[in-house]
Each structure stands twice: as C-alpha cells, then as structure tokens.
Tab-separated table of C-alpha atoms in Angstrom:
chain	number	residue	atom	x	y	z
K	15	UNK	CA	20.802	74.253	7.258
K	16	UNK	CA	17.107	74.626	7.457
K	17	UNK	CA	16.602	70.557	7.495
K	18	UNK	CA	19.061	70.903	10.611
K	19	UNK	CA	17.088	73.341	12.558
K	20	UNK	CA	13.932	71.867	11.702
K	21	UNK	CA	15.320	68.119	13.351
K	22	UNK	CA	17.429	70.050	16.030
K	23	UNK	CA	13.868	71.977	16.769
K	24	UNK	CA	11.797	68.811	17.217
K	25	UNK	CA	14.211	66.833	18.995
K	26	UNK	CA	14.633	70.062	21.954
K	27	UNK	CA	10.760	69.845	22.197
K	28	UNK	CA	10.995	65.884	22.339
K	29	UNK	CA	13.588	66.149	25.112
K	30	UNK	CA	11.260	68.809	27.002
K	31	UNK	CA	7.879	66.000	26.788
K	32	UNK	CA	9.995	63.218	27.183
K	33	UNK	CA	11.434	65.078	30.821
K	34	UNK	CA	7.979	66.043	31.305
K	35	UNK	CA	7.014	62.737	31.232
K	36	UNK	CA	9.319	61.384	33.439
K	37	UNK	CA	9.081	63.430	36.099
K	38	UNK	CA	5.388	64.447	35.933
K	39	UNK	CA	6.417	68.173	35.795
K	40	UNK	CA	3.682	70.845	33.444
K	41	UNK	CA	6.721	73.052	34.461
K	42	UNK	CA	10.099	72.918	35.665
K	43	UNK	CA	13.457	74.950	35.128
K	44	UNK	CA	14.580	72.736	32.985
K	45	UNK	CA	11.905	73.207	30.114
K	46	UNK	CA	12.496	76.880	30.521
K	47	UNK	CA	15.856	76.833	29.898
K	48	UNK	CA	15.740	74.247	27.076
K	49	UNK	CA	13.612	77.113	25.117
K	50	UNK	CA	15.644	80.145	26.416
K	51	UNK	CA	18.472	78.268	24.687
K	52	UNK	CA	17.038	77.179	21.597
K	53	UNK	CA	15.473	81.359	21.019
K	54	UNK	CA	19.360	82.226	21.819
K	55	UNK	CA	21.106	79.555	19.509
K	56	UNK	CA	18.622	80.851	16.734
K	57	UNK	CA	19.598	84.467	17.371
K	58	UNK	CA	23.400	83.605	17.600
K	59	UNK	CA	22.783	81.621	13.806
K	60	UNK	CA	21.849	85.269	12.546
K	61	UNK	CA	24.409	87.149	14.080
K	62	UNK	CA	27.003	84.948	12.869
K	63	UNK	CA	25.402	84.801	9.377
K	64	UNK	CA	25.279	81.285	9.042
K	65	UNK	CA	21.555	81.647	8.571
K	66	UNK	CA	20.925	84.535	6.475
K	67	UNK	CA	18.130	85.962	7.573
K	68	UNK	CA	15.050	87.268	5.745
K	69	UNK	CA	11.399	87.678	5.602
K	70	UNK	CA	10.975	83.682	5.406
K	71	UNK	CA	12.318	82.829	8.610
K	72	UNK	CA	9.674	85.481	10.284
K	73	UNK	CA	7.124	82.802	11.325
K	74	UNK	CA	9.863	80.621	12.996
K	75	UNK	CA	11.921	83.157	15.086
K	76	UNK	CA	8.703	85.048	15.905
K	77	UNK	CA	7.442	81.031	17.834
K	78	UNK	CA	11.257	80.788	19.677
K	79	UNK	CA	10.573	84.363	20.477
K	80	UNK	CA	7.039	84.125	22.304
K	81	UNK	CA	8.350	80.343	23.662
K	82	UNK	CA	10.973	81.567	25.336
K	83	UNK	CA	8.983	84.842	26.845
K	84	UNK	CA	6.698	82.857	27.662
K	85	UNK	CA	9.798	80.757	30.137
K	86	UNK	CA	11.292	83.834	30.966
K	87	UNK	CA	7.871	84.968	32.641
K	88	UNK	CA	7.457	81.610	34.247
K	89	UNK	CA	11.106	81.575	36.029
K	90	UNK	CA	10.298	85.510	37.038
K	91	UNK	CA	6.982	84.488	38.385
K	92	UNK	CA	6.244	82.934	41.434
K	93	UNK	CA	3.995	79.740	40.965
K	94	UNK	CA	0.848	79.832	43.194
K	95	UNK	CA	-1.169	77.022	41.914
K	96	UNK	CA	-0.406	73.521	39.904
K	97	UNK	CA	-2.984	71.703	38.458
K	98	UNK	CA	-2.480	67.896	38.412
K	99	UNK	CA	-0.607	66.157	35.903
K	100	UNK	CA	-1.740	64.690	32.792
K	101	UNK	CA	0.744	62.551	30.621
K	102	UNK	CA	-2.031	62.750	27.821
K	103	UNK	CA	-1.947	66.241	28.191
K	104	UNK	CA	2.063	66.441	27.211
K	105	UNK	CA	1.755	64.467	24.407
K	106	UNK	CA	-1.292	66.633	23.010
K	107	UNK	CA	0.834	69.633	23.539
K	108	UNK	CA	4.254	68.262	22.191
K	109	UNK	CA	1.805	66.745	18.885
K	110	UNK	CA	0.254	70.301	18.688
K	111	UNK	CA	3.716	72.629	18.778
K	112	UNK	CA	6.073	69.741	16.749
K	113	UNK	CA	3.202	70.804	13.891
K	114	UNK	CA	3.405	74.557	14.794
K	115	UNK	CA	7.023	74.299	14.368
K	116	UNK	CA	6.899	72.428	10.637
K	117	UNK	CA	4.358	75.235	9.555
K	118	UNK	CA	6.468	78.048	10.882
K	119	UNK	CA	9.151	76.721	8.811
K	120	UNK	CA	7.498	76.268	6.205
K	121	UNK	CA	8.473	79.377	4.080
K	122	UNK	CA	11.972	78.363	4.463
K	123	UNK	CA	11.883	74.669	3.637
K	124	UNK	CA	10.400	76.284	0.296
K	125	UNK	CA	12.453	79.009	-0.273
K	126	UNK	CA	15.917	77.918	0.945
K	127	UNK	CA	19.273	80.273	1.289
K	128	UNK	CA	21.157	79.106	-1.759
K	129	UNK	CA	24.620	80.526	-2.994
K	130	UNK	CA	24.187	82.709	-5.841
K	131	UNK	CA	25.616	81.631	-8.977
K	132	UNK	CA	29.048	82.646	-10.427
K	133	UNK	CA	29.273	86.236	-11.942
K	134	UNK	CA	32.249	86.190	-14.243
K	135	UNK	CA	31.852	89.755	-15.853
K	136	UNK	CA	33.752	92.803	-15.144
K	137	UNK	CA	31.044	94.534	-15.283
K	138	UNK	CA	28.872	95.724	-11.816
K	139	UNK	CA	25.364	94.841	-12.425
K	140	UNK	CA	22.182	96.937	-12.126
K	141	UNK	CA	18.452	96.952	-12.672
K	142	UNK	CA	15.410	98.840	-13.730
K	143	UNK	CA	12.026	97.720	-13.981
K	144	UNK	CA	9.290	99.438	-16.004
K	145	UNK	CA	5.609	99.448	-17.277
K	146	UNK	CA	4.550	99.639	-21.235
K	147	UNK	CA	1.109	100.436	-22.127
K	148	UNK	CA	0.155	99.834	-25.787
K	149	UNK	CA	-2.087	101.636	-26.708
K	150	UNK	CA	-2.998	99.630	-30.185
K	151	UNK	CA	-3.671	96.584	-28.216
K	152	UNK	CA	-6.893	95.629	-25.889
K	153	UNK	CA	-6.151	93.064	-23.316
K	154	UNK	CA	-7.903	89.645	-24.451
K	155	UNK	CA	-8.289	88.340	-20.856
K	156	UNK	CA	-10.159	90.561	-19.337
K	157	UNK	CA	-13.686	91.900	-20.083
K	158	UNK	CA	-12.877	95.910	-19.704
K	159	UNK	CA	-11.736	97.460	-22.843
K	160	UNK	CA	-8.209	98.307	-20.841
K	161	UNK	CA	-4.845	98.454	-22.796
K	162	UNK	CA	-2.572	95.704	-22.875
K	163	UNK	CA	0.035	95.942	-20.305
K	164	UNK	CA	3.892	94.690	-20.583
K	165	UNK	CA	6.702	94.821	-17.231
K	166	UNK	CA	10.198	94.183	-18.017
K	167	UNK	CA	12.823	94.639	-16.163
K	168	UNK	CA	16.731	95.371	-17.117
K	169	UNK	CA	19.881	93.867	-16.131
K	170	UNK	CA	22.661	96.549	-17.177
K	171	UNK	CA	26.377	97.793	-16.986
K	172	UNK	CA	26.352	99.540	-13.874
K	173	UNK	CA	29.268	101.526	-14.752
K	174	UNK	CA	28.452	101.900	-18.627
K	175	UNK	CA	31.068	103.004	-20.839
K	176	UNK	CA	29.451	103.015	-24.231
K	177	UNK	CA	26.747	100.921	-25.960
K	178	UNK	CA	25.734	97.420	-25.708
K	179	UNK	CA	23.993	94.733	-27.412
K	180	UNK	CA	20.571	94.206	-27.213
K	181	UNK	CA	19.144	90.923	-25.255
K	182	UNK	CA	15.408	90.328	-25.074
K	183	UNK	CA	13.898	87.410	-23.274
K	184	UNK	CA	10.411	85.703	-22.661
K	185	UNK	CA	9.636	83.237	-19.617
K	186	UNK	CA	8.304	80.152	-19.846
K	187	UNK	CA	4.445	78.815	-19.849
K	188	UNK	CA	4.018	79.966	-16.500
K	189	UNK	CA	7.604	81.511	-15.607
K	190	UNK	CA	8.085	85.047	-14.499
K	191	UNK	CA	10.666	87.682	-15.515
K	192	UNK	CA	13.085	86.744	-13.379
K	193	UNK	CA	13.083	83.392	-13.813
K	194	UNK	CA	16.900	83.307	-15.366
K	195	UNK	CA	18.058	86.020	-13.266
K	196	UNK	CA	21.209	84.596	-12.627
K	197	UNK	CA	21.723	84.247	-16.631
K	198	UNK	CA	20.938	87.852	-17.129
K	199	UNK	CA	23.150	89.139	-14.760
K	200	UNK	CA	25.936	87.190	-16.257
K	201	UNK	CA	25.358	88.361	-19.455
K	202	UNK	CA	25.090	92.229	-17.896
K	203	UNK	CA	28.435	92.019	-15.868
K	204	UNK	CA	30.019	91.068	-19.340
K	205	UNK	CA	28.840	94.007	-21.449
K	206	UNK	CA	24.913	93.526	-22.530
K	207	UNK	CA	21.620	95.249	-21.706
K	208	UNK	CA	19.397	92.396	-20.949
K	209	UNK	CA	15.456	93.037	-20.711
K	210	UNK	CA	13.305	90.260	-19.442
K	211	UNK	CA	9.360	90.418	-20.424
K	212	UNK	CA	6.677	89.303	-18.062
K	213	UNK	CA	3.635	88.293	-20.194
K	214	UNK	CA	0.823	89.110	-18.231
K	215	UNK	CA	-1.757	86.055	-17.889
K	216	UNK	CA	0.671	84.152	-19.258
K	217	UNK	CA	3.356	84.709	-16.341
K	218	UNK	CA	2.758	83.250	-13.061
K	219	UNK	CA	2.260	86.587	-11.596
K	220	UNK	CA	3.509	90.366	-12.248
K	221	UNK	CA	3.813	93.321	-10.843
K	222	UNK	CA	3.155	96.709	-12.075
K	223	UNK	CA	4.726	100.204	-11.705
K	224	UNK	CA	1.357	101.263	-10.529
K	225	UNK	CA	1.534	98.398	-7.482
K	226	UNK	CA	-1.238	96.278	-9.843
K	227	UNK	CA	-0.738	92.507	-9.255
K	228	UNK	CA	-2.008	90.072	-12.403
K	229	UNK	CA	-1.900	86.273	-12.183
K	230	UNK	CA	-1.975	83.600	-14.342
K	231	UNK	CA	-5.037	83.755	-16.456
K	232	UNK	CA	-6.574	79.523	-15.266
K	233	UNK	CA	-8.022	79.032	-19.133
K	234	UNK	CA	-4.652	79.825	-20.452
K	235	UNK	CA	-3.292	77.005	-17.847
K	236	UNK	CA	-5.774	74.559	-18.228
K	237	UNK	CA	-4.829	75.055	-22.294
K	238	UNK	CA	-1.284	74.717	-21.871
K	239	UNK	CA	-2.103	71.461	-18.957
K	240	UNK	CA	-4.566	69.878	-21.418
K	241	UNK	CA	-2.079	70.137	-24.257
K	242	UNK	CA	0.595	68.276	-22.371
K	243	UNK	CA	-1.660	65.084	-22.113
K	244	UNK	CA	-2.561	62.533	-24.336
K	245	UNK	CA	-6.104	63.037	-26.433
K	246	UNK	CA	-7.221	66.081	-25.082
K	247	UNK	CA	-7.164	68.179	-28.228
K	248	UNK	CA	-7.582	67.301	-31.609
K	249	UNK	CA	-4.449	67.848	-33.660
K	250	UNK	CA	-6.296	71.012	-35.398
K	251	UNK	CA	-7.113	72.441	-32.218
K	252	UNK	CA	-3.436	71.511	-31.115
K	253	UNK	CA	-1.812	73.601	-33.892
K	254	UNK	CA	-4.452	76.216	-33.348
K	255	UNK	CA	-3.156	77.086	-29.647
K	256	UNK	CA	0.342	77.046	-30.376
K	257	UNK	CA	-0.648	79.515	-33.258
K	258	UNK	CA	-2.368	81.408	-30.258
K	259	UNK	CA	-0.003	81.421	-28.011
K	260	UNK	CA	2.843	82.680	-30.104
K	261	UNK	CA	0.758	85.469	-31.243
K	262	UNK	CA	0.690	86.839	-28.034
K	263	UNK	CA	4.073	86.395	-27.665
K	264	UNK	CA	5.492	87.606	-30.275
K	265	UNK	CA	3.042	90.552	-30.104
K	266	UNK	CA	4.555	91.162	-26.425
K	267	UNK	CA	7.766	91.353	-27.716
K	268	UNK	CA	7.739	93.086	-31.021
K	269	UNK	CA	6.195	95.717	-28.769
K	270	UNK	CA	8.509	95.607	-26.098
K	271	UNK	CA	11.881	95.629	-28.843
K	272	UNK	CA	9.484	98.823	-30.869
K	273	UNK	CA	9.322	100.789	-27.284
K	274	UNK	CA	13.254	100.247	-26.656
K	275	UNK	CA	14.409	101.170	-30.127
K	276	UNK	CA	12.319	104.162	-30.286
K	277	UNK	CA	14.155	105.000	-26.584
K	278	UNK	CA	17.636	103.840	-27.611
K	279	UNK	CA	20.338	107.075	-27.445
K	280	UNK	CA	17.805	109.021	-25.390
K	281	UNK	CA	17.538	109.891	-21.874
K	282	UNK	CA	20.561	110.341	-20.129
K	283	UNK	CA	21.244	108.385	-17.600
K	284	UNK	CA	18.757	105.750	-18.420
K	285	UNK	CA	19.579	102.056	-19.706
K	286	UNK	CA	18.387	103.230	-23.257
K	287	UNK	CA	21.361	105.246	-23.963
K	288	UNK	CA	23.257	101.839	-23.211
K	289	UNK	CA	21.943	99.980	-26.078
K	290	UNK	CA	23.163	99.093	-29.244
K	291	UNK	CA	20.483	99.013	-31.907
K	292	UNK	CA	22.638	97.510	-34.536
K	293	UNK	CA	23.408	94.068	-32.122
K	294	UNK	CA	20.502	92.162	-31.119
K	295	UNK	CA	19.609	89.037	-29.789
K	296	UNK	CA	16.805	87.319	-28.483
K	297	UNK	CA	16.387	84.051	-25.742
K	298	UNK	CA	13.789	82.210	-23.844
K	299	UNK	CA	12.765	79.276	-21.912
K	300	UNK	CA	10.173	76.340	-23.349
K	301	UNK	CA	7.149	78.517	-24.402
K	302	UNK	CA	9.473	81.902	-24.246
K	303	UNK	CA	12.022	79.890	-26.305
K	304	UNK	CA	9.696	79.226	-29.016
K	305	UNK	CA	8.401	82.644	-29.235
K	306	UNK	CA	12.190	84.133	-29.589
K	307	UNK	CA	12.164	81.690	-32.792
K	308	UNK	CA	9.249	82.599	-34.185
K	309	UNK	CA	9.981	86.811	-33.764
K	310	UNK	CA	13.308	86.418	-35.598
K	311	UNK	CA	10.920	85.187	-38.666
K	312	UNK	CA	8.619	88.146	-38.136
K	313	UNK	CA	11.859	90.761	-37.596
K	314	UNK	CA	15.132	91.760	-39.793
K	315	UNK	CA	16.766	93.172	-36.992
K	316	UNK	CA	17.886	90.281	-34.733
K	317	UNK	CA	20.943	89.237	-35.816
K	318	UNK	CA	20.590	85.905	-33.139
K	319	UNK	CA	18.603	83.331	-31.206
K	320	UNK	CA	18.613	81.186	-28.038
K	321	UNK	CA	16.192	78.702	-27.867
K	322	UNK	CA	16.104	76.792	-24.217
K	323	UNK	CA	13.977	73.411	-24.291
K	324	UNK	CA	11.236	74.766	-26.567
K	325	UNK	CA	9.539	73.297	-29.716
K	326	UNK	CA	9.420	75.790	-33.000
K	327	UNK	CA	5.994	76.360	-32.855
K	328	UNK	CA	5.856	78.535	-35.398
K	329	UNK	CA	7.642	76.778	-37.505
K	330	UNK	CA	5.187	73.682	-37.972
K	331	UNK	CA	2.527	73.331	-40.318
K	332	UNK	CA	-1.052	71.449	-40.393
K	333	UNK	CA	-2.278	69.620	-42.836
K	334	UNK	CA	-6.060	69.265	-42.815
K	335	UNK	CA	-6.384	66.723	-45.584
K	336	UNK	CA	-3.948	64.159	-43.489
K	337	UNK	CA	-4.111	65.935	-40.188
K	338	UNK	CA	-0.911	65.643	-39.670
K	339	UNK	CA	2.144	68.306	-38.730
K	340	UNK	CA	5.128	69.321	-40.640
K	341	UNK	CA	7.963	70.957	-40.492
K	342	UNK	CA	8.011	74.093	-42.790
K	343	UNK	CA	10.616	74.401	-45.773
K	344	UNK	CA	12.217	77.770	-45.159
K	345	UNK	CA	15.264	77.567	-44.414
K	346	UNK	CA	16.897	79.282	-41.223
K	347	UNK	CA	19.526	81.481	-41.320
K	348	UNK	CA	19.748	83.680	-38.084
K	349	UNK	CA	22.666	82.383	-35.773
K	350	UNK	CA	20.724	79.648	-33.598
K	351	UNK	CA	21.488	78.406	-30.243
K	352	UNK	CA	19.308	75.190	-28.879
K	353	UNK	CA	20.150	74.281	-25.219
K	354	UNK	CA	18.116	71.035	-24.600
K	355	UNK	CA	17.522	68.719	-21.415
K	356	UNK	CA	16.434	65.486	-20.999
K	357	UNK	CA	12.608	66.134	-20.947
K	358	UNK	CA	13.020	67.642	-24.444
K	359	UNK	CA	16.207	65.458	-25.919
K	360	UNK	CA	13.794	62.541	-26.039
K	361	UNK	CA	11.402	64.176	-27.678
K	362	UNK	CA	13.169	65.634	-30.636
K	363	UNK	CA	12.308	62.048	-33.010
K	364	UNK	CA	9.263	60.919	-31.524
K	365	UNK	CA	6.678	63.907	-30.914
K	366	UNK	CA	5.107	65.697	-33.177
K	367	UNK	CA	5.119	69.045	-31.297
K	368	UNK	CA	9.241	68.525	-32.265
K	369	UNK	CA	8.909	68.044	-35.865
K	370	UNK	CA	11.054	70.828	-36.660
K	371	UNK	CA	13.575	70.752	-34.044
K	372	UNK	CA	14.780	67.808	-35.101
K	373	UNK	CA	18.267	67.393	-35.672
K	374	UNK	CA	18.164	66.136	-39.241
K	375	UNK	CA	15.744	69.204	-40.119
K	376	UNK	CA	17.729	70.592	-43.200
K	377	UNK	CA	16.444	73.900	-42.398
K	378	UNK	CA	18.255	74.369	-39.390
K	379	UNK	CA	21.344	72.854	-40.406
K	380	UNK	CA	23.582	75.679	-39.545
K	381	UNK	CA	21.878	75.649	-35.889
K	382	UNK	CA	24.191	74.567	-32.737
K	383	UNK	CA	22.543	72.186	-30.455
K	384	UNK	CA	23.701	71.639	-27.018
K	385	UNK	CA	22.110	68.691	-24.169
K	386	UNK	CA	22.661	68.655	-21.158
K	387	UNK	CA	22.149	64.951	-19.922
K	388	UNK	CA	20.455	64.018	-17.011
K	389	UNK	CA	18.738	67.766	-16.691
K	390	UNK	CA	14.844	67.926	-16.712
K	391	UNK	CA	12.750	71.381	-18.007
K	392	UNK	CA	13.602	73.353	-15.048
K	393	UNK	CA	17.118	72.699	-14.785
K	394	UNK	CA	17.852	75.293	-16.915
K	395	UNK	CA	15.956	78.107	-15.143
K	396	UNK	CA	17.190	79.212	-11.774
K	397	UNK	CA	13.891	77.346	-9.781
K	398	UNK	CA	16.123	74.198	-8.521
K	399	UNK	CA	18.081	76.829	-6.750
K	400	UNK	CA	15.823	79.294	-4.935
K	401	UNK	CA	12.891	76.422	-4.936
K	402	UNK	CA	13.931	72.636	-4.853
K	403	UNK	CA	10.785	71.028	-3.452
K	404	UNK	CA	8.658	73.396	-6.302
K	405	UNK	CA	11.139	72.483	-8.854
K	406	UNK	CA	10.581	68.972	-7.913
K	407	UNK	CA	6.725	69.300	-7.782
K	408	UNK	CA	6.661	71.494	-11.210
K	409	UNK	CA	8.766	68.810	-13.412
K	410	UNK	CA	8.269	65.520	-12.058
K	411	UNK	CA	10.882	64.559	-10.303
K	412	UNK	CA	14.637	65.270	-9.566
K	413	UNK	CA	17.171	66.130	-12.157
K	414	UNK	CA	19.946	63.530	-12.214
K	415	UNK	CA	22.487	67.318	-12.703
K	416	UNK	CA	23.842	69.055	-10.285
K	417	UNK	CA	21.893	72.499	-10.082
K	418	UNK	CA	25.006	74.473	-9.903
K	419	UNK	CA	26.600	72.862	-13.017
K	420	UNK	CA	23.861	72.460	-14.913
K	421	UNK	CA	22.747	76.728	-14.656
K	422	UNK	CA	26.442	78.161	-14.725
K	423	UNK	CA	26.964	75.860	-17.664
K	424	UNK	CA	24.041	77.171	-19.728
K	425	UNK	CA	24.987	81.148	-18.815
K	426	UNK	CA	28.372	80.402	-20.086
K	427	UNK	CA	27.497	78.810	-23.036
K	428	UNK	CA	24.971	81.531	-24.176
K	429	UNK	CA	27.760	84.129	-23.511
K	430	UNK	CA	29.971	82.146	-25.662
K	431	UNK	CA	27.433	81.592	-28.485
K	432	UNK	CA	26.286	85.678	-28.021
K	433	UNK	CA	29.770	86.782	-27.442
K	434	UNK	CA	31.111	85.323	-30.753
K	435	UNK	CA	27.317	86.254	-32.627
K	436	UNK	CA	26.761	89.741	-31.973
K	437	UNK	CA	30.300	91.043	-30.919
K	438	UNK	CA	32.564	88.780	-32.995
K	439	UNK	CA	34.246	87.798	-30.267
K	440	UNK	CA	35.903	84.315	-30.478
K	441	UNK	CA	35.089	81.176	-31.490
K	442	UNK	CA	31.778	79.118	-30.763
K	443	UNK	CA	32.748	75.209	-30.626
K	444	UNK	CA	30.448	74.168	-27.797
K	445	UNK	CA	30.111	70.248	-26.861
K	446	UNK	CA	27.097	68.385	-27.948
K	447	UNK	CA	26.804	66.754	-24.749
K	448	UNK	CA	27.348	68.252	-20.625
C-alpha cells in the first residue's frame, strides 16, 4: 500500500508538470483540482481504514494538506498578476516536490502497516513495564558512579486465574525488549508470564520509568562489528569478549530473575502474584540466546532453555598453549531448545565461535535442534515485519522464508517445546527442518 501511494503520488504531480508544460499554464483549474483530489483520496484511505493511520504517515498527509490549501486559496482568489512562463521553472518545481514527497514518506516506507501475527491463546494479553536499580552494581559505561539500571517489560494473562510459569528473555547484540513481541504475546495468551530485559548499552535504545533514554554504548558495537570480521582480534582477545559480554548478561538477568522471585505471591494485583516460581524457563535471540545458556549453568532453578541462532559462549574454552577453542566437557542436562537459520546452520562445523553447538557435541546430546531453511539472523525476530528495508540492511540481504511462516513457526514451536517442559503438557517431536 505505501509503494502504491508513493507511485500514484508521483505520477498526479507528473500529470500536473506534464499539463503545465503543454499548455504553458504556472496555474490553472486543473492543477488545483488534481491536488484537491489527491488530499481527499488520502483522507478517504483513512476513513475507510485501508491505510491505518499513525504517527508515520504525519509528514505525508501534513504536504497533501498544505498542497491542496494552498489550491483551494488559488481557485477562491482572484488572480491579478501572471508572471511569464518558464518550462525550466516546472521542471525545477516538479524535481523539487517529487523529492519532498519520497522524504515525507519516508517514515512509512520504513515502518510499514503489517498484519500482526497469529495469537492462538485463550488467554487476553497485557503488559507492564518497569525499572530495576541494583544497587550492588556500578554501571561500567559510564564515568559517574550511578547504579546499574535494568527495564523489562511483561507480557501476562490478562484475566489471570492462578499462577504461571516463569519466561525470561534477553535481546540480541543490539535488539531491544520488544524485539519478539509477537512471541511473547503468544506465549502470554497461552498461560505464561513473559518478561523481556533491555540491557542497557547493549540494547539499541531503552527507555526508563523516569523518561531517561540510553543508547547503544559505540565501543560495545564496534566490539561486537570487529568480532564479526576476519583478523580483527586475536583468538585470546576473541574468547575474552565473549567472556565479557556474557558477564553482563548473565549479571542482567540473574538480577532481573532475583528481583521477580523475591516479588513472586506479593502485591495484589500485580503480574508477580501470577508467577510460578517452581516453572521456569529462559530464551533469547543470537547474543541473548547465548546468555540464556550460559545462566542455566550459573542457576538451579531453570528447569529449561531456548536458544535462537546463538553460539554457547560460555560454553567454549581457550587454550593458550595451542590457541585454539574447545568445547567444554560438562555435560548438559537442562531441557534445550536450538532454533537455527541459515546464517547460523552453516556455521555449526566450520567456525570456531560454534564449537559447541555442534550437532555431534556429546554434551548436548539430549538437546532438540530445529532449522529453518532459507531464514537469515533476523528472520526469527519480528524486524522483517515492522521493518523490511532495516531487516534487509541489518542482515545482508533477503531471507529466501516467508516472514509470516518463518515467525509464527518459531512461537509455536517454543510453545510446544515450553508447553511439554515446564507444564508437562504433550509431546515435543518437532521437525529438524521448516
């Protein structure tokens, strides 16, 4: 829809130079009109909701809007003088507003209207967002000796009739909280609290309960950049900022899980009283992923894992003499869930990074692994959907998956795989291939 107003857009004005042109007119009735209609058609679109209007199309109907006052003034007016005509002139103009209207549009050619994805659940879904201050932590990225700072927000049982599992889950190298909304409120509508972490400096960008804004700390993404190319690092200093990273991480989040439990089964009314502290699991994508792998090591209370396209960082192991990595030699034996697409199925027997994950890794024998073929990195967060041109930009092409398959696939899968984990629910046979 927003490709078709864009063309339908340009080819009006094109129509409106092109008459121009031919009859040597700065102004006539007819370009009036033209933009009258075109402000009109735009506001009938709205009305009818088959553009759904919202803060992105504010640039674009705000230009039809002061076009077509602008015509409306002209046919109300009475013309006392007329300059001579300039063909040059016209095209200038036409250039100059065709660019106008690709800029107004902008926002929306970014940010398209997109169908939300299927909610299954029986469950009605709500959300709460909230600030944690720990106050045995000093945040590392900035040079005041402030406390560390955590947002999550919670996808819940609106209309809660008991207690439910657990579900904690970190974002991706640069994600944000919401990044698998869609997947939390699936999970919610069928019976789980779900509370999604932003790591601040880490996370694209967050938002406090106090209104403070924190974005992506640009040391942290030149790190995780440089580590993603070819003889940047040294293999030590490799290992050492995965080591890094996951401390934060997992610091985040055994936080996070401590500040929960110790509210669990108090405040009435709140999402604590919802949770059930004896069924927990944990999830995240890449980077978030490989943190939710290394907390179940450091915890004895989550009884099961998600991993989405993520390397166990924490579960390789340098070697200084032969500076090489290695998988380590504990074995595994938390109820594991790998969801893998392309950009990480390829790398499971070649890279180093994937040491552990791979397949034949006797330690993780008991693990299910799931790909889903022709998906790239981002396919599995809900980006492609709200965002195709960034999702495009952010992973190197387009997926060869349709966006819709590929997302409602995953969230039922991971309800399967939690469903028959932490409630005992069923069985958990999922393909090895979608």
């Amino acid at each position: 829809m927003e490709i078709l107003i864009l063309v339908v857009t340009l080819v009006f004005e094109l129509t409106i130079a092109a008459y121009s042109i031919a009859t040597k007119q700065r102004r006539s009735k007819f370009k009036s009109w033209m933009r009258i209609t075109m402000f009109i058609g735009f506001m009938i679109l709205i009305l009818g909701k088959v553009v759904v209007w919202d803060f992105t199309w504010g640039l674009f109907q705000g230009l039809l809007f002061i076009l077509a006052f602008k015509e409306i003034v002209a046919l109300l007016g009475k013309q006392t003088h007329t300059s001579r005509y300039k063909t040059s002139s016209t095209i200038w103009k036409f250039l100059i507003l065709e660019l106008i209207v690709v800029v107004t549009l902008g926002p929306v050619l970014l940010f398209p209207q997109y169908r939300l994805p299927q909610v299954t659940g029986p469950y009605a879904v709500a959300t709460a967002t909230y600030t944690y201050v720990d106050k045995n932590r000093i945040e590392e990225f900035t040079d005041q000796d402030d406390n560390r700072f955590v947002n999550v927000e919670f996808w819940y049982p609106e209309q809660a009739d008991g207690t439910y599992p657990l579900l904690m889950f970190s974002h991706g190298a640069f994600g944000i909280k919401a990044s698998n909304s869609s997947t939390f409120t699936e999970l919610a509508s069928h019976g789980y609290v779900v509370v999604s972490i932003d790591h601040p400096y880490h996370s694209f960008y967050t938002f406090s309960e106090d209104g403070k804004i924190v974005t992506v700390n640009p040391e942290y993404m030149q790190e995780v950049n440089n580590a993603n190319k070819a003889g940047i690092y040294s293999l030590s200093e490799y290992f050492e900022l995965t080591q890094k990273w996951m401390t934060l991480r997992t610091d985040d989040m055994n936080f996070v899980m401590d500040t929960i439990l110790e509210q669990a089964g108090q405040g009435e009314g709140s999402v604590y009283e919802l949770i059930d502290t004896q069924k927990i699991g944990v999830f995240g994508h890449s980077m978030g992923g490989a943190a939710s792998v290394a907390l179940s090591r450091e915890r004895d209370d989550i009884n099961a894992v998600v991993n989405i396209d993520a390397p166990f960082f924490s579960e390789l192991a340098y070697d200084k003499v032969t500076n090489e990595l290695s998988a380590k030699s504990e074995a595994y034996t938390i109820p594991l869930l790998n969801i893998y697409s392309d950009d990480v199925w390829i790398q499971l027997d070649n890279s180093p990074s994937y040491i552990a994950n791979k397949i034949s890794n006797e330690n993780f024998n008991s693990a299910y692994t799931v790909h889903f073929n022709g998906a790239k990195h981002l396919s599995l967060t809900d980006l492609p959907l709200f965002s195709p041109i960034l999702a495009y930009l952010l992973q190197g092409g387009k997926a060869d998956i349709d966006k819709y398959y590929a997302i409602e696939t995953q969230n039922e899968i991971i309800l399967q795989f939690f469903d028959y984990a932490l409630k005992n629910q069923g069985l958990f046979v999922p393909k090895t291939t979608y």
